[in-house]
Amino acid sequence: MTIPVLTIDGPSGAGKGTVSRLLAKQLGWHYLDSGSIYRSLAIAALKESVDLSDVNAIVAVAKAMHLGFECGDELVVKLNGENITAQLGLEQTGNAASIIAVLPEVRAVLLQKQQDFKQLPGLVADGRDMGTVVFPDAPFKVYLTASSEKRAERRYKQLKEKGIDANLTRLTSEIEERDRRDMERTTAPLSMASGALFIDSSELAIDAVIQQILKLIQ
Ligand code: C5P
């Protein structure tokens, strides 16, 4: 029996996480937050004081790490049994993740971990290369983006709501730097998969985005 997969790729802050989680819930499908795998590896590497450009050391950490995902109202991630959820969303974690994500050897080790999420009754997979590399045969593909200003604004609001101090100008330049790194790397760069539905969420509410994607599936 074929297992349906919906891939949602796009740059940071486009709303992929929120949209993917809601869709997975609505469809009753599994959810893969592939960014959290790269983020968890970055946390593991930083904990072990590994140099982020030391390929062999990062690969060794990737092979040894054990990740547990508990999908309740919020995603809880355990790294070798330790709850690392609070560290996952930090800007420094996302930036470190994008530095190690350029390494092809690291991506190769993480590939199977991601493909293992494909299980019945279906999967919503969120990331940068879900439709191009990890699930190229997926029947439903979406590329979700928004302007860098809008993405930085949203991130700024989220951080403020959590009581975390943030600087909009710095957030915008960090987002642009991360986009550049994710789009210009040689292996599995962020790009729109062929046949993907393109959605610009700059001026769209979450619900409108979800309706467009549900139409694609139905
Ligand atoms: O989506 P998120 O912000 O959690 O991803 C963190 C970083 O992990 C991204 O900036 C990107 O460099 C990397 N990543 C990736 N491929 C994916 C998901 C995330 O390279 N499929």
PDB file of C-alpha atoms and ligand atoms in Angstrom:
ATOM      1  CA  MET A   1       0.000   0.000   0.000  1.00  0.00           C
ATOM      2  CA  THR A   2       1.436   3.392  -0.927  1.00  0.00           C
ATOM      3  CA  ILE A   3       1.866   5.818   1.911  1.00  0.00           C
ATOM      4  CA  PRO A   4       0.861   9.391   0.988  1.00  0.00           C
ATOM      5  CA  VAL A   5       3.419  12.095   1.709  1.00  0.00           C
ATOM      6  CA  LEU A   6       2.897  15.856   1.684  1.00  0.00           C
ATOM      7  CA  THR A   7       6.165  17.810   1.588  1.00  0.00           C
ATOM      8  CA  ILE A   8       6.309  21.440   2.705  1.00  0.00           C
ATOM      9  CA  ASP A   9       9.612  23.152   1.967  1.00  0.00           C
ATOM     10  CA  GLY A  10      10.644  26.761   2.289  1.00  0.00           C
ATOM     11  CA  PRO A  11      12.857  29.229   4.162  1.00  0.00           C
ATOM     12  CA  SER A  12      12.826  29.786   7.937  1.00  0.00           C
ATOM     13  CA  GLY A  13       9.873  31.649   9.326  1.00  0.00           C
ATOM     14  CA  ALA A  14       7.506  31.130   6.385  1.00  0.00           C
ATOM     15  CA  GLY A  15       5.037  29.349   8.678  1.00  0.00           C
ATOM     16  CA  LYS A  16       5.922  25.787   7.625  1.00  0.00           C
ATOM     17  CA  GLY A  17       5.937  24.457  11.194  1.00  0.00           C
ATOM     18  CA  THR A  18       2.522  25.803  12.162  1.00  0.00           C
ATOM     19  CA  VAL A  19       0.930  24.865   8.843  1.00  0.00           C
ATOM     20  CA  SER A  20       2.455  21.362   8.822  1.00  0.00           C
ATOM     21  CA  ARG A  21       1.442  20.589  12.406  1.00  0.00           C
ATOM     22  CA  LEU A  22      -2.157  21.717  11.822  1.00  0.00           C
ATOM     23  CA  LEU A  23      -2.400  19.778   8.567  1.00  0.00           C
ATOM     24  CA  ALA A  24      -0.973  16.621  10.139  1.00  0.00           C
ATOM     25  CA  LYS A  25      -3.551  16.901  12.910  1.00  0.00           C
ATOM     26  CA  GLN A  26      -6.409  17.520  10.491  1.00  0.00           C
ATOM     27  CA  LEU A  27      -5.413  14.683   8.164  1.00  0.00           C
ATOM     28  CA  GLY A  28      -4.507  12.317  11.022  1.00  0.00           C
ATOM     29  CA  TRP A  29      -1.034  11.849   9.459  1.00  0.00           C
ATOM     30  CA  HIS A  30       2.398  11.676  11.071  1.00  0.00           C
ATOM     31  CA  TYR A  31       4.530  14.806  11.201  1.00  0.00           C
ATOM     32  CA  LEU A  32       8.241  15.157  10.458  1.00  0.00           C
ATOM     33  CA  ASP A  33       9.884  18.402  11.568  1.00  0.00           C
ATOM     34  CA  SER A  34      13.184  17.747   9.779  1.00  0.00           C
ATOM     35  CA  GLY A  35      14.676  21.033  11.008  1.00  0.00           C
ATOM     36  CA  SER A  36      14.429  19.695  14.565  1.00  0.00           C
ATOM     37  CA  ILE A  37      16.734  16.808  13.575  1.00  0.00           C
ATOM     38  CA  TYR A  38      19.399  19.250  12.314  1.00  0.00           C
ATOM     39  CA  ARG A  39      18.800  21.419  15.385  1.00  0.00           C
ATOM     40  CA  SER A  40      19.155  18.420  17.731  1.00  0.00           C
ATOM     41  CA  LEU A  41      22.419  17.460  16.089  1.00  0.00           C
ATOM     42  CA  ALA A  42      23.675  21.030  16.516  1.00  0.00           C
ATOM     43  CA  ILE A  43      22.776  20.881  20.223  1.00  0.00           C
ATOM     44  CA  ALA A  44      24.515  17.503  20.587  1.00  0.00           C
ATOM     45  CA  ALA A  45      27.648  18.830  18.848  1.00  0.00           C
ATOM     46  CA  LEU A  46      27.755  22.006  20.952  1.00  0.00           C
ATOM     47  CA  LYS A  47      27.288  19.941  24.152  1.00  0.00           C
ATOM     48  CA  GLU A  48      30.296  17.875  23.197  1.00  0.00           C
ATOM     49  CA  SER A  49      32.264  20.996  22.239  1.00  0.00           C
ATOM     50  CA  VAL A  50      32.748  19.699  18.729  1.00  0.00           C
ATOM     51  CA  ASP A  51      33.937  22.174  16.114  1.00  0.00           C
ATOM     52  CA  LEU A  52      30.984  22.739  13.742  1.00  0.00           C
ATOM     53  CA  SER A  53      33.226  22.436  10.690  1.00  0.00           C
ATOM     54  CA  ASP A  54      34.844  19.151  11.806  1.00  0.00           C
ATOM     55  CA  VAL A  55      32.979  16.764   9.465  1.00  0.00           C
ATOM     56  CA  ASN A  56      34.252  13.505  10.964  1.00  0.00           C
ATOM     57  CA  ALA A  57      33.430  14.545  14.515  1.00  0.00           C
ATOM     58  CA  ILE A  58      29.934  15.782  13.564  1.00  0.00           C
ATOM     59  CA  VAL A  59      29.234  12.569  11.637  1.00  0.00           C
ATOM     60  CA  ALA A  60      30.267  10.549  14.698  1.00  0.00           C
ATOM     61  CA  VAL A  61      27.913  12.590  16.909  1.00  0.00           C
ATOM     62  CA  ALA A  62      25.102  12.148  14.328  1.00  0.00           C
ATOM     63  CA  LYS A  63      25.573   8.388  14.207  1.00  0.00           C
ATOM     64  CA  ALA A  64      25.618   8.063  17.995  1.00  0.00           C
ATOM     65  CA  MET A  65      22.715  10.349  18.861  1.00  0.00           C
ATOM     66  CA  HIS A  66      19.379   8.879  19.780  1.00  0.00           C
ATOM     67  CA  LEU A  67      16.359  11.097  19.232  1.00  0.00           C
ATOM     68  CA  GLY A  68      12.903  10.601  20.693  1.00  0.00           C
ATOM     69  CA  PHE A  69       9.910  12.608  19.455  1.00  0.00           C
ATOM     70  CA  GLU A  70       6.724  12.933  21.467  1.00  0.00           C
ATOM     71  CA  CYS A  71       3.967  14.618  19.481  1.00  0.00           C
ATOM     72  CA  GLY A  72       1.378  16.069  21.856  1.00  0.00           C
ATOM     73  CA  ASP A  73       0.080  19.639  21.670  1.00  0.00           C
ATOM     74  CA  GLU A  74       3.710  20.652  21.401  1.00  0.00           C
ATOM     75  CA  LEU A  75       6.569  18.632  19.999  1.00  0.00           C
ATOM     76  CA  VAL A  76       8.849  17.325  22.763  1.00  0.00           C
ATOM     77  CA  VAL A  77      12.303  16.192  21.653  1.00  0.00           C
ATOM     78  CA  LYS A  78      14.633  14.053  23.717  1.00  0.00           C
ATOM     79  CA  LEU A  79      18.309  13.751  22.876  1.00  0.00           C
ATOM     80  CA  ASN A  80      19.772  10.596  24.411  1.00  0.00           C
ATOM     81  CA  GLY A  81      16.935  10.716  26.955  1.00  0.00           C
ATOM     82  CA  GLU A  82      17.351  14.397  27.859  1.00  0.00           C
ATOM     83  CA  ASN A  83      14.513  16.821  27.075  1.00  0.00           C
ATOM     84  CA  ILE A  84      16.065  19.482  24.799  1.00  0.00           C
ATOM     85  CA  THR A  85      12.794  21.108  23.660  1.00  0.00           C
ATOM     86  CA  ALA A  86      13.609  24.453  25.296  1.00  0.00           C
ATOM     87  CA  GLN A  87      16.933  24.776  23.458  1.00  0.00           C
ATOM     88  CA  LEU A  88      15.540  23.723  20.082  1.00  0.00           C
ATOM     89  CA  GLY A  89      13.887  27.027  19.196  1.00  0.00           C
ATOM     90  CA  LEU A  90      16.807  29.299  20.079  1.00  0.00           C
ATOM     91  CA  GLU A  91      18.221  31.440  17.251  1.00  0.00           C
ATOM     92  CA  GLN A  92      21.734  30.194  18.020  1.00  0.00           C
ATOM     93  CA  THR A  93      20.525  26.595  17.583  1.00  0.00           C
ATOM     94  CA  GLY A  94      18.974  27.376  14.177  1.00  0.00           C
ATOM     95  CA  ASN A  95      22.119  29.163  13.020  1.00  0.00           C
ATOM     96  CA  ALA A  96      24.391  26.317  14.192  1.00  0.00           C
ATOM     97  CA  ALA A  97      22.035  23.812  12.493  1.00  0.00           C
ATOM     98  CA  SER A  98      22.361  25.643   9.187  1.00  0.00           C
ATOM     99  CA  ILE A  99      26.181  25.585   9.482  1.00  0.00           C
ATOM    100  CA  ILE A 100      26.343  21.791   9.892  1.00  0.00           C
ATOM    101  CA  ALA A 101      23.549  21.286   7.340  1.00  0.00           C
ATOM    102  CA  VAL A 102      25.921  22.271   4.513  1.00  0.00           C
ATOM    103  CA  LEU A 103      27.993  19.094   5.099  1.00  0.00           C
ATOM    104  CA  PRO A 104      26.976  16.342   2.616  1.00  0.00           C
ATOM    105  CA  GLU A 105      28.281  13.565   4.899  1.00  0.00           C
ATOM    106  CA  VAL A 106      26.064  14.807   7.717  1.00  0.00           C
ATOM    107  CA  ARG A 107      23.005  14.981   5.448  1.00  0.00           C
ATOM    108  CA  ALA A 108      23.672  11.402   4.297  1.00  0.00           C
ATOM    109  CA  VAL A 109      23.638  10.122   7.899  1.00  0.00           C
ATOM    110  CA  LEU A 110      20.393  11.949   8.671  1.00  0.00           C
ATOM    111  CA  LEU A 111      18.593  10.823   5.499  1.00  0.00           C
ATOM    112  CA  GLN A 112      17.363   7.444   6.770  1.00  0.00           C
ATOM    113  CA  LYS A 113      16.297   8.895  10.136  1.00  0.00           C
ATOM    114  CA  GLN A 114      13.963  11.202   8.189  1.00  0.00           C
ATOM    115  CA  GLN A 115      12.695   8.575   5.742  1.00  0.00           C
ATOM    116  CA  ASP A 116      11.747   6.328   8.689  1.00  0.00           C
ATOM    117  CA  PHE A 117       8.939   8.782   9.508  1.00  0.00           C
ATOM    118  CA  LYS A 118       7.055   7.675   6.379  1.00  0.00           C
ATOM    119  CA  GLN A 119       4.403   5.432   7.877  1.00  0.00           C
ATOM    120  CA  LEU A 120       0.716   4.785   7.402  1.00  0.00           C
ATOM    121  CA  PRO A 121      -1.711   6.491   7.250  1.00  0.00           C
ATOM    122  CA  GLY A 122       0.493   9.275   5.801  1.00  0.00           C
ATOM    123  CA  LEU A 123       3.153  11.890   6.497  1.00  0.00           C
ATOM    124  CA  VAL A 124       3.464  15.662   6.450  1.00  0.00           C
ATOM    125  CA  ALA A 125       7.190  16.447   6.100  1.00  0.00           C
ATOM    126  CA  ASP A 126       8.483  19.964   6.743  1.00  0.00           C
ATOM    127  CA  GLY A 127      11.973  21.186   5.810  1.00  0.00           C
ATOM    128  CA  ARG A 128      14.197  22.432   2.991  1.00  0.00           C
ATOM    129  CA  ASP A 129      14.741  19.324   0.847  1.00  0.00           C
ATOM    130  CA  MET A 130      11.701  17.175   1.620  1.00  0.00           C
ATOM    131  CA  GLY A 131      10.286  17.330  -1.914  1.00  0.00           C
ATOM    132  CA  THR A 132      13.632  17.406  -3.725  1.00  0.00           C
ATOM    133  CA  VAL A 133      15.785  14.824  -1.887  1.00  0.00           C
ATOM    134  CA  VAL A 134      14.181  13.025   1.052  1.00  0.00           C
ATOM    135  CA  PHE A 135      10.763  12.204  -0.486  1.00  0.00           C
ATOM    136  CA  PRO A 136      11.188  12.937  -4.218  1.00  0.00           C
ATOM    137  CA  ASP A 137       8.249  10.639  -5.087  1.00  0.00           C
ATOM    138  CA  ALA A 138       5.803  12.429  -2.781  1.00  0.00           C
ATOM    139  CA  PRO A 139       2.474  12.968  -4.545  1.00  0.00           C
ATOM    140  CA  PHE A 140       1.859  16.342  -2.842  1.00  0.00           C
ATOM    141  CA  LYS A 141       4.499  19.062  -2.725  1.00  0.00           C
ATOM    142  CA  VAL A 142       4.322  22.639  -1.500  1.00  0.00           C
ATOM    143  CA  TYR A 143       6.864  25.469  -1.455  1.00  0.00           C
ATOM    144  CA  LEU A 144       5.869  27.951   1.244  1.00  0.00           C
ATOM    145  CA  THR A 145       7.656  31.269   1.445  1.00  0.00           C
ATOM    146  CA  ALA A 146       7.228  34.904   2.569  1.00  0.00           C
ATOM    147  CA  SER A 147       9.322  38.053   2.331  1.00  0.00           C
ATOM    148  CA  SER A 148      12.326  38.152   4.676  1.00  0.00           C
ATOM    149  CA  GLU A 149      10.904  41.282   6.370  1.00  0.00           C
ATOM    150  CA  LYS A 150       7.609  39.519   7.126  1.00  0.00           C
ATOM    151  CA  ARG A 151       9.402  36.406   8.379  1.00  0.00           C
ATOM    152  CA  ALA A 152      11.635  38.455  10.675  1.00  0.00           C
ATOM    153  CA  GLU A 153       8.605  40.391  11.972  1.00  0.00           C
ATOM    154  CA  ARG A 154       6.782  37.159  12.828  1.00  0.00           C
ATOM    155  CA  ARG A 155       9.820  35.756  14.564  1.00  0.00           C
ATOM    156  CA  TYR A 156      10.246  39.036  16.482  1.00  0.00           C
ATOM    157  CA  LYS A 157       6.626  38.847  17.711  1.00  0.00           C
ATOM    158  CA  GLN A 158       7.002  35.186  18.745  1.00  0.00           C
ATOM    159  CA  LEU A 159      10.143  35.959  20.750  1.00  0.00           C
ATOM    160  CA  LYS A 160       8.568  39.018  22.405  1.00  0.00           C
ATOM    161  CA  GLU A 161       5.498  36.966  23.361  1.00  0.00           C
ATOM    162  CA  LYS A 162       7.807  34.485  25.047  1.00  0.00           C
ATOM    163  CA  GLY A 163       9.440  37.385  26.925  1.00  0.00           C
ATOM    164  CA  ILE A 164      12.710  36.969  25.012  1.00  0.00           C
ATOM    165  CA  ASP A 165      14.549  40.151  24.081  1.00  0.00           C
ATOM    166  CA  ALA A 166      14.919  40.525  20.312  1.00  0.00           C
ATOM    167  CA  ASN A 167      16.234  42.996  17.781  1.00  0.00           C
ATOM    168  CA  LEU A 168      14.324  43.218  14.494  1.00  0.00           C
ATOM    169  CA  THR A 169      17.238  44.470  12.407  1.00  0.00           C
ATOM    170  CA  ARG A 170      19.501  41.683  13.682  1.00  0.00           C
ATOM    171  CA  LEU A 171      16.790  39.053  13.167  1.00  0.00           C
ATOM    172  CA  THR A 172      16.280  40.205   9.562  1.00  0.00           C
ATOM    173  CA  SER A 173      19.976  39.980   8.760  1.00  0.00           C
ATOM    174  CA  GLU A 174      20.283  36.563  10.470  1.00  0.00           C
ATOM    175  CA  ILE A 175      17.315  35.266   8.450  1.00  0.00           C
ATOM    176  CA  GLU A 176      18.849  36.569   5.226  1.00  0.00           C
ATOM    177  CA  GLU A 177      22.207  35.014   6.065  1.00  0.00           C
ATOM    178  CA  ARG A 178      20.547  31.656   6.853  1.00  0.00           C
ATOM    179  CA  ASP A 179      18.559  31.826   3.553  1.00  0.00           C
ATOM    180  CA  ARG A 180      21.794  32.437   1.677  1.00  0.00           C
ATOM    181  CA  ARG A 181      23.545  29.503   3.354  1.00  0.00           C
ATOM    182  CA  ASP A 182      20.547  27.173   2.819  1.00  0.00           C
ATOM    183  CA  MET A 183      20.046  28.171  -0.827  1.00  0.00           C
ATOM    184  CA  GLU A 184      23.674  28.357  -1.934  1.00  0.00           C
ATOM    185  CA  ARG A 185      25.016  25.105  -0.455  1.00  0.00           C
ATOM    186  CA  THR A 186      25.989  22.455  -2.983  1.00  0.00           C
ATOM    187  CA  THR A 187      24.160  19.521  -1.404  1.00  0.00           C
ATOM    188  CA  ALA A 188      20.356  19.593  -1.157  1.00  0.00           C
ATOM    189  CA  PRO A 189      20.019  23.375  -1.341  1.00  0.00           C
ATOM    190  CA  LEU A 190      16.670  24.926  -0.553  1.00  0.00           C
ATOM    191  CA  SER A 191      14.821  25.053  -3.863  1.00  0.00           C
ATOM    192  CA  MET A 192      11.318  24.478  -5.137  1.00  0.00           C
ATOM    193  CA  ALA A 193      10.666  20.853  -6.103  1.00  0.00           C
ATOM    194  CA  SER A 194       9.345  20.430  -9.615  1.00  0.00           C
ATOM    195  CA  GLY A 195       5.567  20.304  -9.619  1.00  0.00           C
ATOM    196  CA  ALA A 196       5.310  21.920  -6.168  1.00  0.00           C
ATOM    197  CA  LEU A 197       2.511  24.329  -5.364  1.00  0.00           C
ATOM    198  CA  PHE A 198       4.058  27.772  -4.681  1.00  0.00           C
ATOM    199  CA  ILE A 199       2.484  29.750  -1.829  1.00  0.00           C
ATOM    200  CA  ASP A 200       3.639  33.186  -0.668  1.00  0.00           C
ATOM    201  CA  SER A 201       2.281  33.624   2.861  1.00  0.00           C
ATOM    202  CA  SER A 202       3.421  37.283   3.250  1.00  0.00           C
ATOM    203  CA  GLU A 203      -0.154  38.537   3.097  1.00  0.00           C
ATOM    204  CA  LEU A 204      -2.014  35.304   3.882  1.00  0.00           C
ATOM    205  CA  ALA A 205      -3.459  34.068   7.169  1.00  0.00           C
ATOM    206  CA  ILE A 206      -2.507  30.551   8.277  1.00  0.00           C
ATOM    207  CA  ASP A 207      -6.013  29.314   7.596  1.00  0.00           C
ATOM    208  CA  ALA A 208      -5.931  30.513   3.979  1.00  0.00           C
ATOM    209  CA  VAL A 209      -2.644  28.661   3.448  1.00  0.00           C
ATOM    210  CA  ILE A 210      -4.120  25.486   4.936  1.00  0.00           C
ATOM    211  CA  GLN A 211      -7.204  25.686   2.720  1.00  0.00           C
ATOM    212  CA  GLN A 212      -5.020  25.968  -0.418  1.00  0.00           C
ATOM    213  CA  ILE A 213      -3.028  22.889   0.600  1.00  0.00           C
ATOM    214  CA  LEU A 214      -6.110  20.855   1.521  1.00  0.00           C
ATOM    215  CA  LYS A 215      -7.518  21.623  -1.939  1.00  0.00           C
ATOM    216  CA  LEU A 216      -4.338  20.175  -3.459  1.00  0.00           C
ATOM    217  CA  ILE A 217      -4.759  16.941  -1.490  1.00  0.00           C
ATOM    218  CA  GLN A 218      -8.467  16.534  -2.068  1.00  0.00           C
TER     219      GLN A 218
HETATM  220  O1  C5P B   1      13.474  24.619   9.792  1.00  0.00           O
HETATM  221  P1  C5P B   1      14.486  24.972  10.844  1.00  0.00           P
HETATM  222  O2  C5P B   1      14.650  26.442  11.050  1.00  0.00           O
HETATM  223  O3  C5P B   1      14.215  24.273  12.122  1.00  0.00           O
HETATM  224  O4  C5P B   1      15.869  24.405  10.304  1.00  0.00           O
HETATM  225  C1  C5P B   1      17.109  24.740  10.901  1.00  0.00           C
HETATM  226  C2  C5P B   1      18.194  24.588   9.856  1.00  0.00           C
HETATM  227  O5  C5P B   1      18.363  23.198   9.536  1.00  0.00           O
HETATM  228  C3  C5P B   1      17.901  25.271   8.516  1.00  0.00           C
HETATM  229  O6  C5P B   1      18.325  26.609   8.473  1.00  0.00           O
HETATM  230  C4  C5P B   1      18.664  24.401   7.526  1.00  0.00           C
HETATM  231  O7  C5P B   1      19.990  24.812   7.378  1.00  0.00           O
HETATM  232  C5  C5P B   1      18.677  23.031   8.164  1.00  0.00           C
HETATM  233  N1  C5P B   1      17.710  22.148   7.524  1.00  0.00           N
HETATM  234  C6  C5P B   1      18.100  21.527   6.366  1.00  0.00           C
HETATM  235  N2  C5P B   1      17.268  20.643   5.754  1.00  0.00           N
HETATM  236  C7  C5P B   1      16.058  20.402   6.255  1.00  0.00           C
HETATM  237  C8  C5P B   1      15.623  21.053   7.431  1.00  0.00           C
HETATM  238  C9  C5P B   1      16.477  21.943   8.039  1.00  0.00           C
HETATM  239  O8  C5P B   1      19.199  21.745   5.879  1.00  0.00           O
HETATM  240  N3  C5P B   1      15.281  19.513   5.657  1.00  0.00           N
END
